[in-house]
PDB file of C-alpha atoms in Angstrom:
ATOM      1  CA  MET I 125      85.610  80.683  95.214  1.00 42.00           C
ATOM      2  CA  GLN I 126      87.734  82.296  92.561  1.00 52.00           C
ATOM      3  CA  THR I 127      88.417  86.017  92.878  1.00 71.00           C
ATOM      4  CA  LYS I 128      88.335  88.647  90.177  1.00 94.00           C
ATOM      5  CA  ASN I 129      91.264  89.979  88.208  1.00 96.00           C
ATOM      6  CA  ALA I 130      92.413  93.535  87.595  1.00 98.00           C
ATOM      7  CA  LEU I 131      94.784  95.084  85.083  1.00 99.00           C
ATOM      8  CA  LEU I 132      96.912  97.879  86.534  1.00 99.00           C
ATOM      9  CA  VAL I 133      98.266 100.386  84.022  1.00 99.00           C
ATOM     10  CA  ILE I 134     100.930 102.392  85.826  1.00 99.00           C
ATOM     11  CA  ASP I 135     102.052 105.932  84.941  1.00 98.00           C
ATOM     12  CA  MET I 136     101.292 105.816  81.217  1.00 98.00           C
ATOM     13  CA  GLN I 137     100.911 109.586  81.203  1.00 97.00           C
ATOM     14  CA  THR I 138     101.512 112.241  78.584  1.00 94.00           C
ATOM     15  CA  GLU I 139     104.473 113.774  80.449  1.00 91.00           C
ATOM     16  CA  TRP I 140     106.543 110.595  80.338  1.00 91.00           C
ATOM     17  CA  LEU I 141     105.505 109.225  76.948  1.00 93.00           C
ATOM     18  CA  GLN I 142     106.548 112.098  74.697  1.00 90.00           C
ATOM     19  CA  PRO I 143     108.686 111.016  71.721  1.00 88.00           C
ATOM     20  CA  SER I 144     111.707 112.751  73.241  1.00 87.00           C
ATOM     21  CA  ALA I 145     111.470 110.455  76.299  1.00 89.00           C
ATOM     22  CA  GLY I 146     112.762 107.511  74.242  1.00 92.00           C
ATOM     23  CA  ARG I 147     110.727 104.761  75.894  1.00 97.00           C
ATOM     24  CA  PHE I 148     111.620 101.202  74.874  1.00 96.00           C
ATOM     25  CA  ASP I 149     109.118  99.643  72.416  1.00 97.00           C
ATOM     26  CA  LEU I 150     106.539 102.273  73.364  1.00 97.00           C
ATOM     27  CA  GLU I 151     104.124 101.724  70.475  1.00 98.00           C
ATOM     28  CA  GLY I 152     104.221  97.965  71.023  1.00 98.00           C
ATOM     29  CA  VAL I 153     103.691  98.341  74.768  1.00 99.00           C
ATOM     30  CA  LEU I 154     100.739 100.695  74.203  1.00 98.00           C
ATOM     31  CA  ALA I 155      99.152  98.265  71.733  1.00 99.00           C
ATOM     32  CA  ARG I 156      99.607  95.297  74.056  1.00 99.00           C
ATOM     33  CA  ILE I 157      98.217  97.132  77.092  1.00 99.00           C
ATOM     34  CA  ASN I 158      95.177  98.079  75.009  1.00 99.00           C
ATOM     35  CA  GLN I 159      94.724  94.438  73.957  1.00 98.00           C
ATOM     36  CA  VAL I 160      94.844  93.201  77.539  1.00 98.00           C
ATOM     37  CA  ALA I 161      92.558  96.018  78.731  1.00 98.00           C
ATOM     38  CA  GLN I 162      89.955  95.100  76.099  1.00 98.00           C
ATOM     39  CA  HIS I 163      90.269  91.429  77.052  1.00 97.00           C
ATOM     40  CA  TYR I 164      89.816  92.167  80.761  1.00 97.00           C
ATOM     41  CA  ARG I 165      86.842  94.466  80.173  1.00 97.00           C
ATOM     42  CA  ALA I 166      85.152  91.837  77.986  1.00 95.00           C
ATOM     43  CA  ARG I 167      85.549  89.296  80.801  1.00 93.00           C
ATOM     44  CA  GLY I 168      84.133  91.641  83.419  1.00 94.00           C
ATOM     45  CA  ASP I 169      87.504  92.240  85.061  1.00 96.00           C
ATOM     46  CA  ALA I 170      88.640  95.628  86.335  1.00 98.00           C
ATOM     47  CA  VAL I 171      90.995  98.006  84.541  1.00 99.00           C
ATOM     48  CA  VAL I 172      92.742 100.457  86.856  1.00 99.00           C
ATOM     49  CA  PHE I 173      94.920 103.327  85.656  1.00 99.00           C
ATOM     50  CA  VAL I 174      97.447 104.526  88.228  1.00 99.00           C
ATOM     51  CA  ARG I 175      98.545 108.095  87.694  1.00 97.00           C
ATOM     52  CA  HIS I 176     101.643 109.695  89.239  1.00 96.00           C
ATOM     53  CA  LYS I 177     101.546 113.274  90.459  1.00 91.00           C
ATOM     54  CA  ASN I 178     104.632 115.385  91.092  1.00 88.00           C
ATOM     55  CA  GLU I 179     106.214 118.688  90.044  1.00 87.00           C
ATOM     56  CA  GLU I 180     106.780 117.392  86.487  1.00 85.00           C
ATOM     57  CA  ALA I 181     103.139 116.328  86.150  1.00 85.00           C
ATOM     58  CA  PRO I 182     101.055 118.386  88.581  1.00 85.00           C
ATOM     59  CA  VAL I 183      97.410 117.448  89.066  1.00 90.00           C
ATOM     60  CA  GLY I 184      95.272 118.798  86.239  1.00 91.00           C
ATOM     61  CA  SER I 185      98.167 119.566  83.893  1.00 90.00           C
ATOM     62  CA  PRO I 186      98.310 118.110  80.366  1.00 90.00           C
ATOM     63  CA  GLY I 187     101.307 115.962  81.360  1.00 87.00           C
ATOM     64  CA  TRP I 188      99.359 114.422  84.250  1.00 93.00           C
ATOM     65  CA  GLN I 189      96.695 113.014  81.924  1.00 96.00           C
ATOM     66  CA  ILE I 190      96.654 109.352  80.899  1.00 98.00           C
ATOM     67  CA  ASP I 191      98.089 109.145  77.370  1.00 98.00           C
ATOM     68  CA  ALA I 192      95.298 109.446  74.792  1.00 97.00           C
ATOM     69  CA  ARG I 193      96.489 106.248  73.082  1.00 98.00           C
ATOM     70  CA  LEU I 194      95.180 104.362  76.124  1.00 99.00           C
ATOM     71  CA  PRO I 195      91.463 105.083  76.306  1.00 98.00           C
ATOM     72  CA  VAL I 196      90.039 105.289  79.814  1.00 98.00           C
ATOM     73  CA  LEU I 197      86.441 104.066  79.717  1.00 98.00           C
ATOM     74  CA  PRO I 198      83.718 105.128  82.172  1.00 98.00           C
ATOM     75  CA  THR I 199      83.843 101.636  83.697  1.00 98.00           C
ATOM     76  CA  ASP I 200      87.589 101.932  84.398  1.00 99.00           C
ATOM     77  CA  HIS I 201      89.082 103.238  87.624  1.00 99.00           C
ATOM     78  CA  VAL I 202      91.815 105.840  88.166  1.00 98.00           C
ATOM     79  CA  VAL I 203      93.992 106.064  91.274  1.00 98.00           C
ATOM     80  CA  ASP I 204      96.482 108.870  91.911  1.00 97.00           C
ATOM     81  CA  LYS I 205      99.795 108.308  93.673  1.00 97.00           C
ATOM     82  CA  SER I 206     102.878 110.294  94.638  1.00 96.00           C
ATOM     83  CA  ALA I 207     105.377 107.469  95.317  1.00 97.00           C
ATOM     84  CA  CYS I 208     106.771 104.604  93.239  1.00 97.00           C
ATOM     85  CA  ASP I 209     104.680 102.056  95.148  1.00 98.00           C
ATOM     86  CA  SER I 210     101.109 102.329  93.837  1.00 98.00           C
ATOM     87  CA  PHE I 211      99.752 101.132  97.197  1.00 98.00           C
ATOM     88  CA  VAL I 212     101.436 103.705  99.475  1.00 98.00           C
ATOM     89  CA  GLN I 213      99.044 106.430 100.636  1.00 97.00           C
ATOM     90  CA  THR I 214      96.522 105.632  97.884  1.00 98.00           C
ATOM     91  CA  THR I 215      93.060 104.109  97.641  1.00 98.00           C
ATOM     92  CA  LEU I 216      94.312 101.245  95.446  1.00 99.00           C
ATOM     93  CA  SER I 217      94.188  98.423  97.993  1.00 98.00           C
ATOM     94  CA  ALA I 218      90.716  99.409  99.225  1.00 98.00           C
ATOM     95  CA  LEU I 219      89.470  99.730  95.632  1.00 98.00           C
ATOM     96  CA  LEU I 220      90.766  96.291  94.647  1.00 98.00           C
ATOM     97  CA  GLN I 221      89.419  94.651  97.787  1.00 96.00           C
ATOM     98  CA  GLY I 222      86.041  96.330  97.263  1.00 97.00           C
ATOM     99  CA  LEU I 223      85.922  94.937  93.727  1.00 97.00           C
ATOM    100  CA  GLY I 224      86.750  91.442  94.986  1.00 96.00           C
ATOM    101  CA  VAL I 225      90.100  91.370  93.186  1.00 97.00           C
ATOM    102  CA  GLY I 226      92.622  88.752  94.239  1.00 96.00           C
ATOM    103  CA  HIS I 227      94.839  88.707  91.147  1.00 97.00           C
ATOM    104  CA  ILE I 228      96.508  91.708  89.479  1.00 98.00           C
ATOM    105  CA  THR I 229      98.195  91.927  86.084  1.00 98.00           C
ATOM    106  CA  ILE I 230     100.703  94.784  86.173  1.00 99.00           C
ATOM    107  CA  SER I 231     101.801  96.892  83.194  1.00 99.00           C
ATOM    108  CA  GLY I 232     103.085 100.394  82.553  1.00 99.00           C
ATOM    109  CA  MET I 233     106.215 102.390  83.260  1.00 98.00           C
ATOM    110  CA  ALA I 234     108.892 102.879  84.501  1.00 98.00           C
ATOM    111  CA  THR I 235     109.956  99.266  84.812  1.00 98.00           C
ATOM    112  CA  GLU I 236     112.666  99.744  87.437  1.00 98.00           C
ATOM    113  CA  PHE I 237     110.739 102.255  89.522  1.00 98.00           C
ATOM    114  CA  CYS I 238     106.958 102.188  89.769  1.00 98.00           C
ATOM    115  CA  VAL I 239     106.301  98.874  88.012  1.00 99.00           C
ATOM    116  CA  ASP I 240     108.826  96.912  90.075  1.00 99.00           C
ATOM    117  CA  SER I 241     107.790  98.623  93.323  1.00 99.00           C
ATOM    118  CA  THR I 242     104.142  97.833  92.646  1.00 99.00           C
ATOM    119  CA  VAL I 243     104.797  94.188  91.720  1.00 99.00           C
ATOM    120  CA  ARG I 244     106.509  93.667  95.066  1.00 98.00           C
ATOM    121  CA  ALA I 245     104.004  95.729  97.066  1.00 98.00           C
ATOM    122  CA  ALA I 246     101.037  93.884  95.533  1.00 98.00           C
ATOM    123  CA  LEU I 247     102.486  90.558  96.665  1.00 98.00           C
ATOM    124  CA  SER I 248     103.079  91.935 100.166  1.00 97.00           C
ATOM    125  CA  ALA I 249      99.517  93.296 100.220  1.00 97.00           C
ATOM    126  CA  GLY I 250      98.160  89.789  99.632  1.00 96.00           C
ATOM    127  CA  PHE I 251      97.477  89.788  95.891  1.00 97.00           C
ATOM    128  CA  ASP I 252      98.581  87.236  93.324  1.00 96.00           C
ATOM    129  CA  VAL I 253     100.453  88.998  90.514  1.00 98.00           C
ATOM    130  CA  THR I 254     101.119  88.575  86.822  1.00 98.00           C
ATOM    131  CA  ALA I 255     103.808  90.891  85.461  1.00 98.00           C
ATOM    132  CA  LEU I 256     102.987  91.585  81.813  1.00 99.00           C
ATOM    133  CA  ALA I 257     106.401  90.716  80.338  1.00 99.00           C
ATOM    134  CA  ASP I 258     105.904  92.708  77.127  1.00 99.00           C
ATOM    135  CA  GLY I 259     103.680  95.378  78.659  1.00 99.00           C
ATOM    136  CA  HIS I 260     106.110  97.571  80.587  1.00 99.00           C
ATOM    137  CA  THR I 261     108.689 100.097  79.468  1.00 98.00           C
ATOM    138  CA  THR I 262     111.328 102.550  80.587  1.00 98.00           C
ATOM    139  CA  GLY I 263     114.033 104.758  79.122  1.00 97.00           C
ATOM    140  CA  ASP I 264     117.764 104.267  78.724  1.00 96.00           C
ATOM    141  CA  ARG I 265     119.805 105.046  81.835  1.00 97.00           C
ATOM    142  CA  PRO I 266     123.458 106.156  81.947  1.00 96.00           C
ATOM    143  CA  HIS I 267     124.598 102.640  82.887  1.00 97.00           C
ATOM    144  CA  LEU I 268     122.003 100.385  81.179  1.00 97.00           C
ATOM    145  CA  SER I 269     119.748 100.354  78.120  1.00 98.00           C
ATOM    146  CA  ALA I 270     115.975 100.343  78.521  1.00 98.00           C
ATOM    147  CA  GLN I 271     115.784  96.973  76.788  1.00 98.00           C
ATOM    148  CA  ALA I 272     118.284  95.512  79.267  1.00 98.00           C
ATOM    149  CA  ILE I 273     116.290  96.934  82.193  1.00 98.00           C
ATOM    150  CA  VAL I 274     113.063  95.346  80.907  1.00 98.00           C
ATOM    151  CA  THR I 275     114.802  92.007  80.281  1.00 99.00           C
ATOM    152  CA  HIS I 276     116.483  92.105  83.686  1.00 98.00           C
ATOM    153  CA  HIS I 277     113.250  92.798  85.575  1.00 99.00           C
ATOM    154  CA  ASN I 278     111.372  90.048  83.735  1.00 99.00           C
ATOM    155  CA  TRP I 279     114.152  87.686  84.830  1.00 99.00           C
ATOM    156  CA  VAL I 280     114.107  88.958  88.428  1.00 99.00           C
ATOM    157  CA  TRP I 281     110.328  88.587  88.716  1.00 99.00           C
ATOM    158  CA  THR I 282     110.547  85.052  87.296  1.00 98.00           C
ATOM    159  CA  HIS I 283     112.964  84.138  90.093  1.00 98.00           C
ATOM    160  CA  LEU I 284     111.517  86.253  92.910  1.00 97.00           C
ATOM    161  CA  ALA I 285     110.223  84.277  95.902  1.00 96.00           C
ATOM    162  CA  PRO I 286     106.752  85.652  96.704  1.00 96.00           C
ATOM    163  CA  PRO I 287     105.310  85.560 100.217  1.00 96.00           C
ATOM    164  CA  ALA I 288     103.839  82.217 101.295  1.00 96.00           C
ATOM    165  CA  GLY I 289     100.528  81.571  99.594  1.00 94.00           C
ATOM    166  CA  ARG I 290     101.065  84.191  96.873  1.00 96.00           C
ATOM    167  CA  VAL I 291     101.719  83.557  93.187  1.00 95.00           C
ATOM    168  CA  LEU I 292     103.914  85.670  90.900  1.00 97.00           C
ATOM    169  CA  ARG I 293     104.002  84.881  87.191  1.00 96.00           C
ATOM    170  CA  VAL I 294     105.621  86.648  84.261  1.00 98.00           C
ATOM    171  CA  LEU I 295     103.472  86.194  81.151  1.00 97.00           C
ATOM    172  CA  THR I 296     103.406  87.733  77.687  1.00 98.00           C
ATOM    173  CA  THR I 297     100.333  89.391  76.243  1.00 98.00           C
ATOM    174  CA  SER I 298      99.720  86.321  74.064  1.00 97.00           C
ATOM    175  CA  GLU I 299      99.703  84.115  77.150  1.00 96.00           C
ATOM    176  CA  VAL I 300      97.304  86.427  78.989  1.00 96.00           C
ATOM    177  CA  LEU I 301      94.991  86.620  75.961  1.00 96.00           C
ATOM    178  CA  SER I 302      94.950  82.822  75.740  1.00 93.00           C
ATOM    179  CA  ASN I 303      93.370  82.852  79.200  1.00 77.00           C
ATOM    180  CA  ALA I 304      96.458  81.856  81.148  1.00 66.00           C
ATOM    181  CA  VAL I 305      95.007  84.279  83.712  1.00 65.00           C
ATOM    182  CA  PRO I 306      92.029  82.609  85.424  1.00 63.00           C
ATOM    183  CA  VAL I 307      88.539  83.599  84.318  1.00 54.00           C
ATOM    184  CA  PRO I 308      86.745  85.195  87.274  1.00 52.00           C
ATOM    185  CA  SER I 309      83.813  83.429  88.843  1.00 43.00           C
ATOM    186  CA  GLN I 310      80.424  84.989  88.262  1.00 40.00           C
TER     187      GLN I 310
END
């Protein structure tokens, strides 16, 4: 029996998406995440927003909110976290298991922190993973441009050896929208 899919949208919050933050291809990433979210909702798949809480974005503050350019629908789910790994000390794994999810498409920010940590943790937690190649972003770092970080992580994930029995793919939005991600069984 085929399991359901879920789209994870990691840390796309007001605090970290301000114009001054200089996120790589932000408008494009937002548009592509919205496209995939609409596609998943139409198929009956889950959309889960993961929201980071810390001193920069305390719970309830404007910066803690999911960016308004990514609408959160009543049928969507929101999970709060306080570490890079979206599974550590959160309800994410239990939520996904309760929904019958076996495959996760991962998007969001920051590529080299929370997105990468969650890709690896999802595999270790027993999920198959698709990293949305054009659906994650970050900012420039002192030693590397944001574009180079995104490109590097897409390459790493393409060559990463997942645990036995798990699948890790790196697909573009176009590939996901063309149903490269399995349609869930009814």
